[in-house]
Coordinates of C-alpha atoms and ligand atoms in Angstrom, one line a residue:
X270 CA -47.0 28.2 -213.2
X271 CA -47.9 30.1 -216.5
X272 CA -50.9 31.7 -217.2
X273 CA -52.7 33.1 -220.0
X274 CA -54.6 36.5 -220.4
X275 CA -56.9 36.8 -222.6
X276 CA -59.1 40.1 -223.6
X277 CA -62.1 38.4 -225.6
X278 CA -63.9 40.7 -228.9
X279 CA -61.5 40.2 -231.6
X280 CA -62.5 38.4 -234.5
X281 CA -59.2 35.7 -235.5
X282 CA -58.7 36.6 -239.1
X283 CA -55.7 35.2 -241.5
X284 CA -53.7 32.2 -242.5
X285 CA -52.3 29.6 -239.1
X286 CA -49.7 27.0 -240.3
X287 CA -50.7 23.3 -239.0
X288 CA -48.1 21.7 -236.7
X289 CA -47.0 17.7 -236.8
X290 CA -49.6 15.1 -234.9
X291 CA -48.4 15.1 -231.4
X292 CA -50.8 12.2 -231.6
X293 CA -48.8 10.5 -234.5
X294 CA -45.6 11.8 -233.1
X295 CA -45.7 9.9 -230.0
X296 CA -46.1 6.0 -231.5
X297 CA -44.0 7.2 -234.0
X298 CA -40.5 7.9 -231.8
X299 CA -42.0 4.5 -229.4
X300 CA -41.2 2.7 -232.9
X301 CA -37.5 4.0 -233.1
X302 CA -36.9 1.5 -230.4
X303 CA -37.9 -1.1 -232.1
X304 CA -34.5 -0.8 -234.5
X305 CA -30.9 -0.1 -233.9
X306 CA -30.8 1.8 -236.6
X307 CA -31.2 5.4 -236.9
X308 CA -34.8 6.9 -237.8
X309 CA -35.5 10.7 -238.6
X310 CA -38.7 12.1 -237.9
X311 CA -39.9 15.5 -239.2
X312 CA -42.3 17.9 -238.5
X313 CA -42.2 16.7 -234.8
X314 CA -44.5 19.6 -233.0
X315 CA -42.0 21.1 -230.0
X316 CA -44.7 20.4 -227.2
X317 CA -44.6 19.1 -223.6
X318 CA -45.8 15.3 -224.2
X319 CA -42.9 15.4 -227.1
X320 CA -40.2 16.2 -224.6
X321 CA -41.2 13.4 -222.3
X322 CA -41.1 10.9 -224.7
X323 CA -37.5 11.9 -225.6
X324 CA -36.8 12.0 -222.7
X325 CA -38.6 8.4 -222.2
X326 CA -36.2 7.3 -224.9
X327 CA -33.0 8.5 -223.3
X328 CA -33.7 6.8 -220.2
X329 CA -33.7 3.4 -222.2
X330 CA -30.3 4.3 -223.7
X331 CA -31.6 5.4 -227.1
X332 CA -29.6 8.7 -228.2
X333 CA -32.3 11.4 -229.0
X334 CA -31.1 14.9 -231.4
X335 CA -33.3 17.2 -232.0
X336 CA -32.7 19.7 -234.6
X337 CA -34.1 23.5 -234.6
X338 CA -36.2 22.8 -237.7
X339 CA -38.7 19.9 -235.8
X340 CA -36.7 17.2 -237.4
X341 CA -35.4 14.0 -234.4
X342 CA -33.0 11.8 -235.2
X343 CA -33.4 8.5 -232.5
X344 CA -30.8 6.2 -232.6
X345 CA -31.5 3.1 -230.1
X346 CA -28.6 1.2 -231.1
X347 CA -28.4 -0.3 -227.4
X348 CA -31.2 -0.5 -225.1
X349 CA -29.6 -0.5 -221.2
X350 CA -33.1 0.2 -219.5
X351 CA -36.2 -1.4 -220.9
X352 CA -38.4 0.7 -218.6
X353 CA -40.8 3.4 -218.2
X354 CA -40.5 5.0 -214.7
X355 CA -43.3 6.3 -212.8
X356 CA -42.6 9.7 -212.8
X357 CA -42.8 9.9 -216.7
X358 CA -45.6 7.9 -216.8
X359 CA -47.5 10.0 -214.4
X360 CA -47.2 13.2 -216.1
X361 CA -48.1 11.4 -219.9
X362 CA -50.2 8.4 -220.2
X363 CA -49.2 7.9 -223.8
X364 CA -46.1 6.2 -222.4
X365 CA -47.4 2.9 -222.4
X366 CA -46.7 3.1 -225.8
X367 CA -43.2 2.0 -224.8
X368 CA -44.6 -1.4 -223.7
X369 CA -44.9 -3.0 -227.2
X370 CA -41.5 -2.4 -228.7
X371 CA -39.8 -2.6 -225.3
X372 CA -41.0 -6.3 -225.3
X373 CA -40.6 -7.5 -228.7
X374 CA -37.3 -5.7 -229.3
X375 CA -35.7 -6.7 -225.7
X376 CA -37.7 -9.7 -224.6
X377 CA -38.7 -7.5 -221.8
X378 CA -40.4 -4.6 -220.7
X379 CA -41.0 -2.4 -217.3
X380 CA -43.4 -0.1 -217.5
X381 CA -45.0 1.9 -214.4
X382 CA -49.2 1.3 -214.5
X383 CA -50.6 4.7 -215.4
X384 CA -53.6 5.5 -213.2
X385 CA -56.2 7.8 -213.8
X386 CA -56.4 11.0 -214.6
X387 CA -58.8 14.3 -215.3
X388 CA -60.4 12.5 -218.4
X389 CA -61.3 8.9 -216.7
X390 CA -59.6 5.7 -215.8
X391 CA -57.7 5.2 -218.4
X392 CA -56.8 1.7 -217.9
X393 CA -53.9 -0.3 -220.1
X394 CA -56.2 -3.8 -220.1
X395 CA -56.3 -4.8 -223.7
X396 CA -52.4 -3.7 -224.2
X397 CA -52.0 -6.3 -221.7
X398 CA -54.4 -8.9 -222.6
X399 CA -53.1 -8.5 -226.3
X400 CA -49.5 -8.7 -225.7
X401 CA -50.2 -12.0 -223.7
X402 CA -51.8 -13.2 -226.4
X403 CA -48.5 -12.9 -228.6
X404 CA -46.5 -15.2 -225.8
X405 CA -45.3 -12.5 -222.8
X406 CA -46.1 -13.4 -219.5
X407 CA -47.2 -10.3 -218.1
X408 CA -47.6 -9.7 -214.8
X409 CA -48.1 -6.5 -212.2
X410 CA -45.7 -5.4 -208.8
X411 CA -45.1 -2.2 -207.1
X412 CA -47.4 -0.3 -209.7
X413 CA -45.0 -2.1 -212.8
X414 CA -46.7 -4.0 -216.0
X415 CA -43.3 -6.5 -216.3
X416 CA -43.8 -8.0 -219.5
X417 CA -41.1 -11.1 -220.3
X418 CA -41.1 -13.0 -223.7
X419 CA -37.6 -14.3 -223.5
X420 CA -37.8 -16.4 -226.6
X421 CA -39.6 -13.7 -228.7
X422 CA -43.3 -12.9 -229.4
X423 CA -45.0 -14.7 -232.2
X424 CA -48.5 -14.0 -234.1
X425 CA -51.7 -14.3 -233.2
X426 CA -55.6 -13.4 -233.8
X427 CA -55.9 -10.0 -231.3
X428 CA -59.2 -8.9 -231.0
X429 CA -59.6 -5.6 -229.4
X430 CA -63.0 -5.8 -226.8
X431 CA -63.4 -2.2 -227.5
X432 CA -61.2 0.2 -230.2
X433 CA -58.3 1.7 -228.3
X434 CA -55.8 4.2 -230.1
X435 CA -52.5 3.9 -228.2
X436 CA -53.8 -0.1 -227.8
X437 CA -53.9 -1.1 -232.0
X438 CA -50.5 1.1 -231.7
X439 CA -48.6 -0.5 -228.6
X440 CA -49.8 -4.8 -230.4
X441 CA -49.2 -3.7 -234.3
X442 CA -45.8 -2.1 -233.1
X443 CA -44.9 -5.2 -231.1
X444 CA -46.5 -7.8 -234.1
X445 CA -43.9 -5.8 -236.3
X446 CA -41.1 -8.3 -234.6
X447 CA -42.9 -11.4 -233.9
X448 CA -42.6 -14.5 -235.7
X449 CA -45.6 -15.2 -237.8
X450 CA -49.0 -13.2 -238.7
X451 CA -51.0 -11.2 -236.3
X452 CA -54.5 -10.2 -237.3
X453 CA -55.8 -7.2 -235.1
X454 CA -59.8 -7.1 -235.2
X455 CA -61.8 -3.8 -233.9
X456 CA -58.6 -1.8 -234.5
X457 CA -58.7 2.0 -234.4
X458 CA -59.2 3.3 -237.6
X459 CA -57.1 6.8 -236.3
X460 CA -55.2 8.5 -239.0
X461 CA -52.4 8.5 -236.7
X462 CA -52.4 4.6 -236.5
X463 CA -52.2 4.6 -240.2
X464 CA -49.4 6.9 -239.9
X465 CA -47.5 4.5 -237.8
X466 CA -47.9 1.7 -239.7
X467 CA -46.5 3.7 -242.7
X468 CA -42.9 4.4 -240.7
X469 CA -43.0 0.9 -239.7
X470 CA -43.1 -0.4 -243.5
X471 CA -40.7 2.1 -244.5
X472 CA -38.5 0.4 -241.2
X473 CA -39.2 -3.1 -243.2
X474 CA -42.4 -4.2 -241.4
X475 CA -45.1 -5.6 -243.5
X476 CA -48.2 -4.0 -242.4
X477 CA -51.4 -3.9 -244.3
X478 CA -55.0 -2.6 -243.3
X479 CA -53.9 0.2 -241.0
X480 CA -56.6 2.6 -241.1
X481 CA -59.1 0.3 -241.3
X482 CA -60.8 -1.9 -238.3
X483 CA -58.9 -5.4 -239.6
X484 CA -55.2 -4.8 -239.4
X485 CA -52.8 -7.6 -241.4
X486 CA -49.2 -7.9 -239.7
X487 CA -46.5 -10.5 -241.0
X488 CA -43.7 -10.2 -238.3
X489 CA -40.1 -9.8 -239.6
X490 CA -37.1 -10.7 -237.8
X491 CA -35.8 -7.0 -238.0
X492 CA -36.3 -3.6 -238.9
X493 CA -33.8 -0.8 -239.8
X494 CA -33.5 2.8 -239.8
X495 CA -35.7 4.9 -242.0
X496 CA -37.2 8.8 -242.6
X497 CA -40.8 10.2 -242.5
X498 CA -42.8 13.1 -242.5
X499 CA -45.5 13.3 -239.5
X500 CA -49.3 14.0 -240.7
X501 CA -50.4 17.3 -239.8
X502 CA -52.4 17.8 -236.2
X503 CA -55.8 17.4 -236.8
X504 CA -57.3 18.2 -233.2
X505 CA -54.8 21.6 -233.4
X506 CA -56.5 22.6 -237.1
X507 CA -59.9 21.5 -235.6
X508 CA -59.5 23.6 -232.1
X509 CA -58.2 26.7 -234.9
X510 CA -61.2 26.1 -237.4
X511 CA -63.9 26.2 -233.8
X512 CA -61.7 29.5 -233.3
X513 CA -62.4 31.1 -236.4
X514 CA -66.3 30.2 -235.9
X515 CA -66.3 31.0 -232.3
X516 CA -65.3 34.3 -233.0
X517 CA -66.9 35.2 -236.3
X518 CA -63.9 35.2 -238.0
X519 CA -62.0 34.0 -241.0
X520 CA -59.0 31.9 -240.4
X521 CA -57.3 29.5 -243.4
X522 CA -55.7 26.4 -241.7
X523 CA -52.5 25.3 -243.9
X524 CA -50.8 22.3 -243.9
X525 CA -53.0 20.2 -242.8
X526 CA -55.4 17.4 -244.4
X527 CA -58.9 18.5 -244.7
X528 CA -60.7 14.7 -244.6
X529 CA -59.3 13.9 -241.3
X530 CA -62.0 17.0 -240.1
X531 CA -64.8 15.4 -242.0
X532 CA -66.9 15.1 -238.7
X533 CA -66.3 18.3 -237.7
X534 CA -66.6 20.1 -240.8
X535 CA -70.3 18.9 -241.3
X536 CA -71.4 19.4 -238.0
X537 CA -70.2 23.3 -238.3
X538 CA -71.5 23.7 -241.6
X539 CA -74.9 22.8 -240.3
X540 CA -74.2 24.9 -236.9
X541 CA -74.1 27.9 -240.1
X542 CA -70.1 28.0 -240.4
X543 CA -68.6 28.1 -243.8
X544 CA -66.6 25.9 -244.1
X545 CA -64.3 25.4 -247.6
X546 CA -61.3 24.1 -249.2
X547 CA -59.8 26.5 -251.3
X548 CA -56.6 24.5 -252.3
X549 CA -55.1 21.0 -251.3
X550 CA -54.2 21.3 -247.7
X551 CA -55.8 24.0 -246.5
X552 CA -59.5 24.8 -244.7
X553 CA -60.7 28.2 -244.8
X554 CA -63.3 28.7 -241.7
X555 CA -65.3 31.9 -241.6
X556 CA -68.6 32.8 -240.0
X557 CA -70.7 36.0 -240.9
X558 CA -74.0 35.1 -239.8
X559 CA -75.4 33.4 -236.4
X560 CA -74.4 30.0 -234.9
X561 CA -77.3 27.0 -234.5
X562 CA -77.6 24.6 -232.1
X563 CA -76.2 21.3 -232.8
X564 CA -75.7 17.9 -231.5
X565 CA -72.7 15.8 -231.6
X566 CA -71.7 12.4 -230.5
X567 CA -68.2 11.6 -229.6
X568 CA -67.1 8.3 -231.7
X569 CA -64.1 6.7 -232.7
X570 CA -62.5 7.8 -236.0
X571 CA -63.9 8.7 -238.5
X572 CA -66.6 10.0 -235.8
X573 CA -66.3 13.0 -234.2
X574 CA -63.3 13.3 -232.1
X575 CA -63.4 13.4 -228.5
X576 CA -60.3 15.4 -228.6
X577 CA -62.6 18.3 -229.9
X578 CA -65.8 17.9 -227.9
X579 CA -64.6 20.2 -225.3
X580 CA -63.7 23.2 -227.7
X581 CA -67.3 22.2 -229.6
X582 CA -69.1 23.0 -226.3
X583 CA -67.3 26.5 -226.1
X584 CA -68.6 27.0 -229.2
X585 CA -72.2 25.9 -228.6
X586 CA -72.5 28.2 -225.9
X587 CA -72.6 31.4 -228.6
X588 CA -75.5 29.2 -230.6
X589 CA -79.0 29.6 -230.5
X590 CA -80.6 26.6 -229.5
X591 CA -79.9 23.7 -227.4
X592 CA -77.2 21.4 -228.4
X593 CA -76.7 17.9 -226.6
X594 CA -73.6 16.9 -226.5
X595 CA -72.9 13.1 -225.6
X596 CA -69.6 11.6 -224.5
X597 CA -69.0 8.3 -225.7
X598 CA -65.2 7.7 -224.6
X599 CA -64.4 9.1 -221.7
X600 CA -66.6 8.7 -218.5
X601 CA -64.9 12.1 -217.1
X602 CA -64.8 14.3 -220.3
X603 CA -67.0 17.2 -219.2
X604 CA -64.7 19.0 -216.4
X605 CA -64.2 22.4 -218.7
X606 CA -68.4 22.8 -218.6
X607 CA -68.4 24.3 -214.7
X608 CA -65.3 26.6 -216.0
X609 CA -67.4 27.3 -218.6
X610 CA -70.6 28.6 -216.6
X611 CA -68.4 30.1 -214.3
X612 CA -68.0 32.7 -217.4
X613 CA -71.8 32.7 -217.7
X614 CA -72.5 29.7 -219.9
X615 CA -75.8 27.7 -219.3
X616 CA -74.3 23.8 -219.5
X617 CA -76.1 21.1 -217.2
X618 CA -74.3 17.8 -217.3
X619 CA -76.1 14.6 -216.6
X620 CA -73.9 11.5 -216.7
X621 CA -72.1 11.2 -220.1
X622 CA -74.5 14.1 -221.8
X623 CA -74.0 18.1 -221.4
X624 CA -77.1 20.2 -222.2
X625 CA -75.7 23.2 -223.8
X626 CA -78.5 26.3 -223.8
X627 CA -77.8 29.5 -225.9
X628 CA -76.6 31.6 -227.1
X629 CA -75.0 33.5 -224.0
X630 CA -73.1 36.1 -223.5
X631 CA -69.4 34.7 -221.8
X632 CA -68.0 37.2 -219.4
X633 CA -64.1 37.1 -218.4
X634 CA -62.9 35.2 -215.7
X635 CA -60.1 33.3 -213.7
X636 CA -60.6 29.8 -214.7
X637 CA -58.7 26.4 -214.3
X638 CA -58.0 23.8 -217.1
X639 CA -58.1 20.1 -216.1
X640 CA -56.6 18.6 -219.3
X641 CA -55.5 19.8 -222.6
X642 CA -58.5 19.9 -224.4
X643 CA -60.5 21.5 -221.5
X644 CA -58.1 24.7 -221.5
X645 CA -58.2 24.9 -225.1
X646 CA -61.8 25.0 -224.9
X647 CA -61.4 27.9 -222.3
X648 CA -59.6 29.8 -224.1
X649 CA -61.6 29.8 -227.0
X650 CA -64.1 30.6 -224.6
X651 CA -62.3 33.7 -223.4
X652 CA -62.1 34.4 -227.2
X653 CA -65.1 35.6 -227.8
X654 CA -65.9 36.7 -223.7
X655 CA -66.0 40.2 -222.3
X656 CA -63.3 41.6 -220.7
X657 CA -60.4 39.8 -219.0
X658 CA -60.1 35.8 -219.0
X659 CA -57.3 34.5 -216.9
X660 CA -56.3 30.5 -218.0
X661 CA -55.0 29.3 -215.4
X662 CA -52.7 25.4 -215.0
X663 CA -51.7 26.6 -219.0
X664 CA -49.3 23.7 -219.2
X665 CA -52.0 21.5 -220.0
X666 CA -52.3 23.3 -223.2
X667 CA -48.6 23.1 -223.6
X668 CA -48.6 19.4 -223.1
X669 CA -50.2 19.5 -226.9
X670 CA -50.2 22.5 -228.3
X671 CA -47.1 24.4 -230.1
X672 CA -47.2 28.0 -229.9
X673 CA -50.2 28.6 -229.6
X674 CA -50.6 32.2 -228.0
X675 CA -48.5 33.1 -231.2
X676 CA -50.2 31.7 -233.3
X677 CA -53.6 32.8 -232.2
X678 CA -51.8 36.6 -231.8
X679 CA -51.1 36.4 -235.5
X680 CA -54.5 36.0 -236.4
X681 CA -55.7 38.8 -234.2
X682 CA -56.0 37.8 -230.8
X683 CA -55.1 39.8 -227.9
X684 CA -53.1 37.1 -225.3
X685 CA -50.4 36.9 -223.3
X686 CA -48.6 34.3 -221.1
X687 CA -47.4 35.3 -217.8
X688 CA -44.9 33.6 -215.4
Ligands
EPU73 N1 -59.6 1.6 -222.6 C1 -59.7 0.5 -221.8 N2 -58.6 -0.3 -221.7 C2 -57.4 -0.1 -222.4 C3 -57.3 1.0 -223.2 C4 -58.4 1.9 -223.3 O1 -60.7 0.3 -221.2 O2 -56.5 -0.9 -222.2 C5 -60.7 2.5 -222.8 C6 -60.3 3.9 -222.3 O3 -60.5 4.1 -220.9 C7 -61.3 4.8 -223.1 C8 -61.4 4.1 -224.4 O4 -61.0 2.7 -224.1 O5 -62.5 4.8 -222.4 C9 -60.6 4.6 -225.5 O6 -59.3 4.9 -225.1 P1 -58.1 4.8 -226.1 O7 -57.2 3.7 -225.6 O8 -58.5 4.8 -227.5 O9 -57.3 6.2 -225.7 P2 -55.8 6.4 -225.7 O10 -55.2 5.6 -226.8 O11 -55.3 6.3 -224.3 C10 -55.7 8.3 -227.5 C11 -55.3 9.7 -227.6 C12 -56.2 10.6 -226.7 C13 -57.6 10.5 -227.3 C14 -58.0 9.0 -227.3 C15 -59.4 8.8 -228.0 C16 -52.9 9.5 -227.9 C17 -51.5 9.6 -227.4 N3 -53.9 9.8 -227.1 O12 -55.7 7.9 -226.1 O13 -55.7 11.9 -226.9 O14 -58.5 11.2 -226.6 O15 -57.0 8.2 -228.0 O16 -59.4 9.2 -229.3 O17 -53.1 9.1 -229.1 C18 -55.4 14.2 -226.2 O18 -54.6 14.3 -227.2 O19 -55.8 15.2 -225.5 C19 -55.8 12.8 -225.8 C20 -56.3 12.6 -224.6

């Protein structure tokens, strides 16, 4: 198992290219199996949850090429195996994602019940309740969602309990192909479900309101091949912007689409980050002075991403002040705070709020990552530490994450990965 070493003091200075949305990325190869036609998808980030959703796709028969450049060509002209076995599921919850198109392009659809993992329960409910509600009978055995809707689905009113991502994805995805209009209400208002719904109308789907919270679908009896450009990853030029502040550096993130970092740009402006935008696509992060406390609130999009709270705490640690930091979205979000104190951070957690006291001065260590975000939050805690940090588990950060010791050597760091 890899690991990453990381000698903390160096201030991350110079220009990181963005990479495509592994969170757009994903929905966006589920959709190729909702057409026999081809459908090339560029700028497709070369990370771990990427090759399991290929690979996801070749088990149902759909012939995956992937090019050198990030580009994938999907072809799912046949679909021999409308499932979704356990032992991909286990490894990437974002496989449900398969369940939608599965069912409305085969009539049927096998696809192993996730589970839990590091973050919370992460349960597939409302994808189930939802896709009932556009005709499949769905039912449960041996740790299998079987979904059948051998005539088709057809429309309906969804209305989502509470916003889920991969949810609004998995029902507009399968409304895409069933007769009549489906309205989803509460949708997530995610950049990456607007992203989706973009590829799917350049497929021939006629989708309108994606990005907002009331999302218009008028089903179509099929959809054909078609080309797109992902959106750039706006947790990865989030977790690179905390970097530059973290280490009182000066780091301009290009490629990527300032407003999706609205949240997070205010909150470190007022933390005493500077924070700019010196052409169209590009952020330029520096820090000179000292970091304040501040508070944040996970939320739903456009509120600030639970995807970044865990690097935001690393980064609160080096402020003066107290910042409370409350977890809206995850019950189980706040594993990387004992790492974190373990390298001489001052974090209590009660329930779904951490208390983060500093600033601090973060000492090397051997730590573990329980989930993606939490090791990137490590090693941006190892950043700025003294002496040795060992990240330990580091395919968690390679689940979602291209290149990063590269790109993070580039600006300055001093890391390596060893075997
Ligand atoms: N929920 C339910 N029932 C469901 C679905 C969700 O109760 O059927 C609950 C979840 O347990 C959670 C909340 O609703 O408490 C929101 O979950 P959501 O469904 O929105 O999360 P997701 O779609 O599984 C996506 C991202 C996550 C990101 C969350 C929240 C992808 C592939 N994953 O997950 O990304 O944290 O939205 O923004 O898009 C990551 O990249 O590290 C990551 C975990």
């Amino acid at each position: 198992m890899d690991k990453l070493r990381i000698w903390g003091g160096c201030a991350l200075e110079g220009e990181v290219p963005i990479s495509g949305a592994k969170n757009s990325a994903l929905p966006l190869l589920a959709a190729c199996l909702l057409t026999e036609e081809p459908v090339t998808l560029h700028r497709i980030p070369q990370v771990r949850d990427i090759r399991t959703m290929q690979e996801l796709l070749r088990l149902t028969g759909a012939e995956v090429h992937v090019d050198g450049a990030g580009a994938v060509r999907v072809c799912a002209a046949r679909i021999a195996r409308p499932e979704a076995p356990y032992e991909l599921v286990k490894t990437m919850r974002a496989s449900s994602l398969v369940l939608g198109p599965l069912a409305a392009r085969t009539g049927k659809a096998r696809v192993s019940l996730p589970g839990g993992c590091a973050i919370g329960a992460r349960p597939v409910n409302l994808h189930i309740a939802a896709l009932e509600q556009l005709g499949a009978r769905v039912g449960q055995s041996h740790g299998y969602i079987e979904a059948a809707a051998p005539g088709g689905l057809r429309g309906a009113l969804i209305h989502f309990d509470r916003i889920t991502v991969t949810g609004t994805e998995d029902i507009m995805m399968a409304a895409a192909l069933a007769r009549g209009e489906t309205v989803i209400e509460n949708a997530a208002r995610e950049p990456e479900v607007a992203d989706l719904a973009e590829l799917l109308n350049k497929m021939g789907a006629r989708i309108e309101g994606a990005g907002t919270s009331t999302i218009r679908i008028q089903g179509v009896e099929r959809l054909g091949g078609a080309t797109h450009t992902i959106i750039p990853d706006r947790i990865e030029a989030g977790t690179f912007a905390i970097a530059a502040a973290i280490t009182g550096g000066d780091l301009t993130l290009t490629g990527c689409i300032p407003e999706h970092l609205n949240a997070l740009i205010v909150k470190l402006r007022q933390a005493g980050v500077e924070v700019t935008v010196p052409a169209e696509g590009s952020l330029r992060v520096r820090r000179a002075g000292a970091l304040r406390a501040v508070d944040v609130t996970t939320e739903e999009y456009p509120g600030f991403a639970t995807d970044l709270q865990a690097q935001f705490m690393a980064l609160m640690t080096q402020a003066d002040g107290i910042a409370l930091i409350t977890e809206t979205i995850f019950e189980n979000r706040f594993m990387h705070a004992l790492e974190l104190n373990r390298m001489g951070a001052n974090i209590r957690v009660e329930g779904r709020q951490a208390i983060v006291a500093g600033p601090r001065t973060l000492t090397g260590a051997q730590v573990i990552a329980s989930d993606l975000r939490a090791s990137a939050s490590l090693v941006l805690a190892g950043l700025v530490a003294r002496g040795e940090t060992v990240v330990d588990r580091v395919y968690h950060l390679d689940r979602g994450y291209e290149r990063i010791e590269q790109k993070l050597v580039q600006a300055g760091a001093r890391i390596r990965r060893e075997s």
